[in-house]
Every structure is written in C-alpha cells, then in structure tokens.
Tab-separated table of C-alpha atoms in Angstrom:
chain	number	residue	atom	x	y	z
O	1	PHE	CA	100.686	-15.704	10.396
O	2	PHE	CA	103.744	-13.684	9.784
O	3	PHE	CA	103.892	-14.072	6.422
O	4	SER	CA	100.141	-13.357	5.910
O	5	VAL	CA	100.584	-9.938	7.412
O	6	VAL	CA	103.809	-9.576	5.428
O	7	SER	CA	101.527	-10.213	2.219
O	8	VAL	CA	99.296	-7.827	3.162
O	9	VAL	CA	101.684	-4.900	3.683
O	10	GLU	CA	103.498	-6.031	0.564
O	11	GLY	CA	100.313	-5.770	-1.379
O	12	ARG	CA	99.579	-2.366	0.047
O	13	MET	CA	102.991	-0.790	-0.114
O	14	GLY	CA	103.897	-2.393	-3.566
O	15	GLU	CA	107.361	-3.168	-2.121
O	16	PRO	CA	108.777	-6.736	-3.134
O	17	VAL	CA	109.646	-8.667	0.018
O	18	PHE	CA	111.496	-11.305	-2.641
O	19	ALA	CA	114.507	-10.552	-4.652
O	20	ALA	CA	114.574	-11.654	-8.235
O	21	GLN	CA	116.210	-15.347	-8.129
O	22	THR	CA	114.998	-16.057	-4.711
O	23	LYS	CA	113.938	-19.451	-4.211
O	24	VAL	CA	110.120	-19.859	-3.015
O	25	LEU	CA	106.719	-22.030	-2.883
O	26	CYS	CA	103.971	-20.727	-5.244
O	27	TYR	CA	100.577	-21.988	-5.166
O	28	HIS	CA	99.391	-23.904	-8.506
O	29	ASN	CA	96.215	-26.135	-9.130
O	30	ALA	CA	96.187	-26.362	-5.015
O	31	LEU	CA	99.567	-27.601	-4.818
O	32	LEU	CA	102.471	-25.566	-3.287
O	33	ASN	CA	105.348	-25.934	-6.182
O	34	ASP	CA	108.967	-25.273	-5.939
O	35	ALA	CA	109.712	-22.206	-7.674
O	36	GLN	CA	112.117	-19.031	-8.368
O	37	ILE	CA	110.975	-15.263	-8.542
O	38	LEU	CA	112.259	-13.870	-11.899
O	39	ASP	CA	110.844	-10.408	-11.417
O	40	SER	CA	108.427	-8.219	-9.735
O	41	ALA	CA	105.777	-5.353	-10.952
O	42	THR	CA	102.963	-3.865	-10.392
O	43	ARG	CA	99.790	-5.033	-12.184
O	44	PRO	CA	96.060	-4.910	-12.012
O	45	ASN	CA	94.333	-7.813	-10.165
O	46	PRO	CA	91.050	-9.637	-11.242
O	47	ASN	CA	89.501	-6.427	-9.487
O	48	GLY	CA	91.516	-3.925	-11.895
O	49	ARG	CA	93.119	-2.970	-8.685
O	50	GLU	CA	96.892	-2.114	-8.920
O	51	THR	CA	99.117	-4.617	-6.727
O	52	LEU	CA	102.284	-6.036	-6.437
O	53	HIS	CA	103.099	-9.328	-8.825
O	54	TYR	CA	105.830	-11.683	-9.012
O	55	LEU	CA	106.712	-13.407	-12.048
O	56	VAL	CA	107.470	-17.060	-11.251
O	57	HIS	CA	109.270	-20.075	-12.700
O	58	TYR	CA	108.452	-23.323	-11.392
O	59	SER	CA	111.393	-25.635	-10.827
O	60	GLY	CA	111.657	-28.365	-13.545
O	61	TRP	CA	109.071	-26.997	-15.713
O	62	SER	CA	109.050	-25.711	-18.966
O	63	LYS	CA	109.287	-21.994	-19.078
O	64	ASN	CA	106.149	-21.767	-20.877
O	65	TRP	CA	104.475	-21.896	-17.538
O	66	ASP	CA	106.212	-19.018	-16.159
O	67	GLU	CA	103.752	-16.883	-15.036
O	68	TRP	CA	102.809	-13.409	-13.188
O	69	VAL	CA	101.073	-14.131	-9.423
O	70	GLN	CA	99.722	-12.125	-7.044
O	71	VAL	CA	101.791	-12.123	-3.825
O	72	ASP	CA	98.999	-14.313	-1.722
O	73	ARG	CA	100.301	-17.315	-3.894
O	74	VAL	CA	104.146	-17.069	-2.643
O	75	ARG	CA	105.380	-18.593	0.025
O	76	PRO	CA	108.987	-18.220	1.686
O	77	ILE	CA	110.716	-21.695	2.158
O	78	THR	CA	110.376	-22.229	5.695
O	79	GLU	CA	109.562	-25.416	8.104
O	80	GLU	CA	105.856	-24.242	8.185
O	81	SER	CA	105.564	-23.690	4.354
O	82	LEU	CA	107.202	-26.960	3.744
O	83	ALA	CA	104.790	-28.989	6.053
O	84	GLN	CA	102.100	-27.202	4.453
O	85	LYS	CA	103.566	-28.296	1.227
O	86	THR	CA	103.503	-32.044	2.066
O	87	VAL	CA	99.947	-31.828	3.626
O	88	LEU	CA	98.510	-30.585	0.467
O	89	GLU	CA	100.265	-33.352	-1.464
O	90	GLN	CA	98.990	-36.085	0.931
O	91	SER	CA	95.529	-34.595	0.436
O	92	PHE	CA	95.780	-34.801	-3.248
O	93	ASP	CA	97.317	-38.362	-3.171
O	94	SER	CA	94.386	-39.400	-0.807
O	95	LYS	CA	91.679	-38.046	-3.084
O	96	ALA	CA	93.562	-39.621	-6.452
O	97	ALA	CA	93.241	-42.616	-4.784
O	98	ARG	CA	89.655	-42.524	-3.502
O	99	ALA	CA	88.589	-41.679	-7.236
O	100	ALA	CA	90.392	-44.749	-8.450
O	101	ALA	CA	88.592	-46.887	-6.256
O	102	ASP	CA	85.407	-45.122	-6.976
O	103	SER	CA	86.158	-45.650	-10.873
O	104	ARG	CA	86.960	-49.386	-10.157
O	105	GLY	CA	83.892	-49.936	-8.039
O	106	LYS	CA	81.704	-48.147	-10.535
O	107	GLY	CA	83.045	-50.245	-13.690
O	108	LYS	CA	82.428	-53.749	-11.424
O	109	GLY	CA	78.826	-52.405	-11.118
O	110	ALA	CA	78.423	-51.520	-14.426
O	111	LYS	CA	79.053	-55.127	-15.648
O	112	ARG	CA	77.015	-56.995	-13.333
O	113	GLY	CA	73.942	-54.975	-13.525
O	114	GLY	CA	73.558	-52.205	-16.652
O	115	ASP	CA	70.545	-52.421	-18.115
O	116	ALA	CA	70.070	-51.296	-21.788
O	117	GLU	CA	68.700	-47.876	-20.873
O	118	SER	CA	72.083	-47.323	-18.835
O	119	ARG	CA	74.376	-48.549	-21.384
O	120	ALA	CA	72.430	-46.148	-24.180
O	121	SER	CA	73.239	-43.162	-22.022
O	122	LYS	CA	76.794	-44.096	-22.227
O	123	LYS	CA	76.794	-43.969	-26.100
O	124	PRO	CA	79.058	-41.283	-27.397
O	125	LYS	CA	77.534	-37.921	-28.730
O	126	ARG	CA	78.635	-36.578	-31.992
O	127	GLY	CA	82.541	-35.390	-31.498
O	128	GLN	CA	82.814	-37.621	-28.620
O	129	ASN	CA	84.648	-40.794	-27.641
O	130	ASP	CA	83.102	-43.342	-26.300
O	131	VAL	CA	85.060	-43.480	-23.309
O	132	THR	CA	85.768	-40.145	-21.235
O	133	ALA	CA	87.784	-39.413	-18.347
O	134	GLY	CA	85.856	-39.301	-15.194
O	135	ALA	CA	85.308	-36.547	-12.778
O	136	GLY	CA	87.675	-37.618	-10.326
O	137	ALA	CA	90.589	-37.745	-12.377
O	138	PRO	CA	93.861	-36.084	-10.673
O	139	ILE	CA	94.816	-34.380	-14.037
O	140	LYS	CA	92.841	-32.868	-16.977
O	141	VAL	CA	93.909	-32.566	-20.704
O	142	VAL	CA	91.966	-29.737	-22.237
O	143	LEU	CA	92.529	-29.952	-25.914
O	144	PRO	CA	92.453	-26.750	-28.010
O	145	ASP	CA	89.368	-26.018	-30.041
O	146	GLU	CA	91.642	-27.036	-33.335
O	147	LEU	CA	92.229	-30.227	-32.166
O	148	LYS	CA	88.668	-30.958	-30.873
O	149	LEU	CA	87.643	-30.174	-34.371
O	150	VAL	CA	90.170	-32.927	-35.557
O	151	LEU	CA	88.212	-35.644	-33.260
O	152	VAL	CA	84.985	-34.304	-34.570
O	153	GLU	CA	86.130	-34.785	-37.913
O	154	ASP	CA	87.631	-38.160	-36.997
O	155	TRP	CA	84.247	-39.536	-35.632
O	156	ASP	CA	82.628	-38.076	-38.873
O	157	LYS	CA	84.969	-40.062	-41.148
O	158	VAL	CA	84.862	-43.811	-39.508
O	159	CYS	CA	81.179	-43.708	-37.880
O	160	ARG	CA	79.263	-41.933	-40.315
O	161	GLN	CA	81.306	-42.078	-43.707
O	162	SER	CA	82.409	-45.820	-42.696
O	163	LYS	CA	86.065	-45.150	-43.554
O	164	VAL	CA	89.275	-46.042	-41.327
O	165	SER	CA	92.355	-44.563	-40.621
O	166	LYS	CA	95.479	-45.374	-43.412
O	167	LEU	CA	97.972	-47.167	-41.362
O	168	ARG	CA	101.857	-46.865	-41.484
O	169	ARG	CA	101.486	-43.456	-42.699
O	170	GLU	CA	104.489	-41.046	-42.539
O	171	GLN	CA	102.919	-39.219	-39.618
O	172	THR	CA	102.657	-41.812	-36.745
O	173	ILE	CA	102.432	-41.738	-33.088
O	174	VAL	CA	105.902	-42.621	-32.828
O	175	THR	CA	106.983	-39.720	-35.217
O	176	VAL	CA	105.040	-37.052	-33.747
O	177	LEU	CA	106.153	-37.935	-30.386
O	178	ALA	CA	109.769	-38.217	-31.438
O	179	ALA	CA	109.259	-34.670	-33.113
O	180	PHE	CA	107.929	-32.865	-30.077
O	181	VAL	CA	110.569	-34.623	-27.895
O	182	LYS	CA	113.336	-32.899	-30.173
O	183	GLN	CA	111.836	-29.594	-29.803
O	184	THR	CA	111.468	-29.926	-26.133
O	185	GLU	CA	115.615	-30.441	-26.190
O	186	ALA	CA	115.750	-26.434	-26.744
O	187	LEU	CA	114.330	-26.276	-23.153
O	188	GLY	CA	117.172	-27.691	-21.344
O	189	PRO	CA	118.096	-31.334	-20.499
O	190	ARG	CA	115.565	-31.809	-17.647
O	191	ALA	CA	112.834	-30.714	-19.799
O	192	ALA	CA	113.663	-32.902	-22.588
O	193	SER	CA	114.242	-35.897	-20.153
O	194	VAL	CA	110.661	-35.429	-19.019
O	195	ALA	CA	109.339	-35.173	-22.405
O	196	ALA	CA	111.113	-38.462	-23.603
O	197	GLU	CA	109.962	-40.147	-20.504
O	198	VAL	CA	106.052	-39.204	-20.748
O	199	ALA	CA	106.336	-39.648	-24.645
O	200	SER	CA	107.393	-43.189	-23.898
O	201	GLY	CA	104.713	-43.814	-21.502
O	202	LEU	CA	102.428	-42.641	-23.997
O	203	GLN	CA	103.524	-45.143	-26.693
O	204	VAL	CA	103.175	-47.668	-23.938
O	205	TYR	CA	99.895	-46.630	-23.181
O	206	PHE	CA	98.486	-46.839	-26.206
O	207	ASN	CA	99.790	-50.427	-27.201
O	208	VAL	CA	98.081	-51.443	-24.101
O	209	HIS	CA	94.924	-49.474	-24.318
O	210	CYS	CA	94.343	-49.695	-28.221
O	211	ALA	CA	92.043	-52.589	-28.545
O	212	THR	CA	89.872	-51.956	-25.539
O	213	THR	CA	89.723	-48.590	-25.149
O	214	LEU	CA	90.624	-46.409	-28.392
O	215	LEU	CA	89.046	-48.135	-31.311
O	216	TYR	CA	85.563	-47.752	-32.843
O	217	ASP	CA	83.802	-50.950	-33.194
O	218	SER	CA	84.139	-50.583	-37.330
O	219	GLU	CA	87.965	-50.206	-36.739
O	220	ARG	CA	88.373	-53.669	-35.031
O	221	PRO	CA	88.650	-55.861	-37.829
O	222	GLN	CA	91.390	-53.752	-39.350
O	223	LEU	CA	93.485	-54.155	-36.022
O	224	LYS	CA	92.263	-58.161	-36.198
O	225	GLU	CA	94.082	-58.293	-39.639
O	226	LEU	CA	96.985	-56.426	-38.540
O	227	LYS	CA	97.843	-58.606	-35.539
O	228	ASP	CA	97.429	-61.801	-37.394
O	229	GLU	CA	99.521	-60.802	-40.097
O	230	TYR	CA	101.861	-59.175	-37.096
O	231	PRO	CA	101.618	-60.272	-33.683
O	232	ASP	CA	104.174	-58.398	-32.066
O	233	ILE	CA	103.782	-55.204	-34.042
O	234	ASP	CA	104.073	-51.890	-32.079
O	235	LEU	CA	100.645	-50.380	-32.287
O	236	ALA	CA	102.013	-46.815	-32.136
O	237	GLU	CA	104.244	-47.058	-35.107
O	238	VAL	CA	101.043	-47.949	-37.479
O	239	TYR	CA	98.571	-45.602	-36.193
O	240	GLY	CA	98.650	-41.960	-36.592
O	241	PRO	CA	97.886	-38.850	-34.821
O	242	GLU	CA	94.311	-38.838	-34.959
O	243	HIS	CA	94.453	-41.839	-32.440
O	244	LEU	CA	96.854	-39.917	-30.415
O	245	LEU	CA	94.424	-37.401	-29.625
O	246	ARG	CA	92.149	-40.007	-28.785
O	247	LEU	CA	94.390	-41.311	-26.281
O	248	LEU	CA	94.864	-37.882	-24.759
O	249	ILE	CA	91.362	-37.472	-23.893
O	250	LYS	CA	91.057	-40.520	-22.255
O	251	LEU	CA	94.452	-40.366	-20.406
O	252	PRO	CA	93.183	-38.997	-17.144
O	253	GLY	CA	91.064	-41.866	-16.016
O	254	LEU	CA	94.013	-44.216	-17.008
O	255	LEU	CA	96.524	-42.304	-14.829
O	256	THR	CA	94.123	-42.351	-12.083
O	257	ARG	CA	94.631	-46.048	-11.843
O	258	ALA	CA	98.284	-45.899	-12.351
O	259	GLY	CA	99.114	-44.445	-8.835
O	260	ILE	CA	101.524	-42.078	-9.929
O	261	ALA	CA	103.027	-39.735	-7.066
O	262	THR	CA	101.453	-36.205	-7.120
O	263	LYS	CA	104.947	-34.364	-8.008
O	264	GLY	CA	105.066	-37.270	-11.010
O	265	LEU	CA	101.577	-36.105	-12.240
O	266	CYS	CA	102.383	-32.581	-11.850
O	267	TYR	CA	105.422	-32.982	-14.478
O	268	VAL	CA	102.973	-35.169	-16.534
O	269	ALA	CA	100.251	-32.495	-16.728
O	270	LYS	CA	102.686	-30.067	-17.846
O	271	CYS	CA	104.070	-31.789	-20.528
O	272	LEU	CA	100.778	-33.116	-21.985
O	273	GLU	CA	99.690	-29.592	-22.181
O	274	ASP	CA	102.983	-28.747	-23.900
O	275	LEU	CA	102.057	-31.721	-26.255
O	276	THR	CA	98.859	-30.562	-27.047
O	277	GLU	CA	100.247	-27.131	-27.785
O	278	PHE	CA	102.874	-28.770	-30.347
O	279	LEU	CA	100.037	-30.547	-31.946
O	280	LYS	CA	98.240	-27.401	-32.251
O	281	ALA	CA	101.347	-25.257	-33.839
O	282	ASN	CA	102.139	-28.162	-36.130
O	283	MET	CA	98.463	-29.235	-37.303
O	284	LYS	CA	99.378	-29.060	-41.062
O	285	THR	CA	102.336	-31.341	-41.040
O	286	VAL	CA	100.930	-33.582	-38.373
O	287	PHE	CA	97.566	-34.099	-39.674
O	288	GLU	CA	97.497	-35.415	-42.808
O	289	PRO	CA	94.713	-34.329	-45.707
O	290	ASP	CA	94.072	-37.817	-46.805
O	291	ALA	CA	94.166	-40.012	-43.890
O	292	TYR	CA	91.354	-42.143	-44.440
O	293	CYS	CA	90.077	-44.984	-46.496
O	294	LEU	CA	87.521	-47.211	-47.106
O	295	GLY	CA	87.654	-51.062	-45.797
O	296	SER	CA	90.973	-51.946	-44.253
O	297	ALA	CA	94.227	-50.466	-45.105
C-alpha cells in the first residue's frame, strides 16, 4: 500500500524516488525481475501524458533489454515485494506444469482417436511447419518478418519444388550458433555463458527432435541415408540454419515439457530473442543462396 501511494505521488510530481544504480524489482512479462535503475526522465505515457519513467537494466540480461518503464512497474526491494515475486514465479511454474499436462493429454487422445478429418485439419498451411507451439507454452519465439519469409521459401523449395537441403555446407547449425556466442562475448561473461548454454541446448534439441519433428516427409530418405552411413553423426553439424529456424518456432512447445525453472525460462527467452536478431542482422552470410538441390545431398 505504501509504495502504491508513493508511485502515485511520484508520477504526479515527476520527482524520482529511485536514484541511478539503485537495485529494484521491475515487472516484465507478468513476473517481477531483479533490475537496476540506470536513469530517470519525464516521458509521454501511452495516453500522451508526460510522466516519470525509469530506464532499467534487468540483472543478468543483455543490455539490449534495457528499457524505459513507467513508475507503476518498479518496486523497491522489500520483504513484501520479494514475497510477491515468489508468488508470481510459483504461479508461472504452476501454469507451465498444467500446460505441459494438457499437451501430453491431447497428444495421447489424438493417437487413440484422431480421424481423417482431424488429421487433415492439422496439415500445415503455406509458410507453416507441421508442428507449432501450443497456446500454453511458457515462452514465445517471435520471428522477424524477414526470417518468416525464409521459412516460407524453405517450405516452397522442399514441398513444392521437391528439393532437399544441401548438407555439410559452410553455414551449419553449429557454426551459426558458435558465431552467435562469439558475438555475445562483447556483452560480458554472464551473457556469453548463458548464450553458450542455450546454444548447446539447441544443438541437443535438434539432434533429439530432428527425425521426428523437424523434417518434412520428403526429407526423411536423405536423413536415413546419412544415418546409415554415419550412425553417430551430430546432425547439427550437418544441417543448415533453415532447420534451426524450424526448431526455433517449435521450441516453446518442447520447452513446455522440459520442466525448466521460471528464472531459467526468462534467460532462455531473452537469449532466443537475441539469437533471432542476430540471424536477421546476418541474413546475407547465414542463409546461403544455393542451399538446396534435387534429390538427396
């Protein structure tokens, strides 16, 4: 109650309560996150009214996530606010667990009783993959329009033109992720460590889910030939960044079943956002123009 009153007075008077470098809690995506005040200024709110805003940095996050927020999103670090932070995190974990349970239940029901009509309704439309993240996914991966176009063109090459991706190209999932981690090192050791861990996890997820989730039917013979010749091959060292995009759009649904803690999901979400921006900024070098061929390669 006390801080609500302070916030109202602060917003009216325009005098900052928190000085620069003050550690606070700040709302982001319905959670209270550890943050630090960088600056304060009077800025227009969504209604056009000039009110006090804070520039905040979320602890452990890339500086790309620094943002100006209105005063009602900032809380001092007190026993009450820390308790509220815990409640929100527990609620988030509970919702994620229920979403995972619902996802498993729906999957079993579909296997038992899905008819031809229901299966047909699940076929991908142009520009979509055959599996998408469920509505209950704990995080979202939003691709920039430029990367969505890459997926549309990927679908067109494989499904309409009967082509397959060239394998063992210069740009593979492993090399692209390594370049992303290398760039992240400029943000500091903490950011680089998180990026390296996420990149390693993506590589593992790709190897586990490639055959069952990330290929179109016409691509499976190519994979079979590859596995017959090299049974223990790391698929992330073979497939290109187009397949990484396929993994990214399906990742929220996969993470729902993984049981990752709330704080871990926050770090993953931010890192994935940075990764999509990296892919967008480096499209000309990451996505090779001659990446497909007829038949297996």
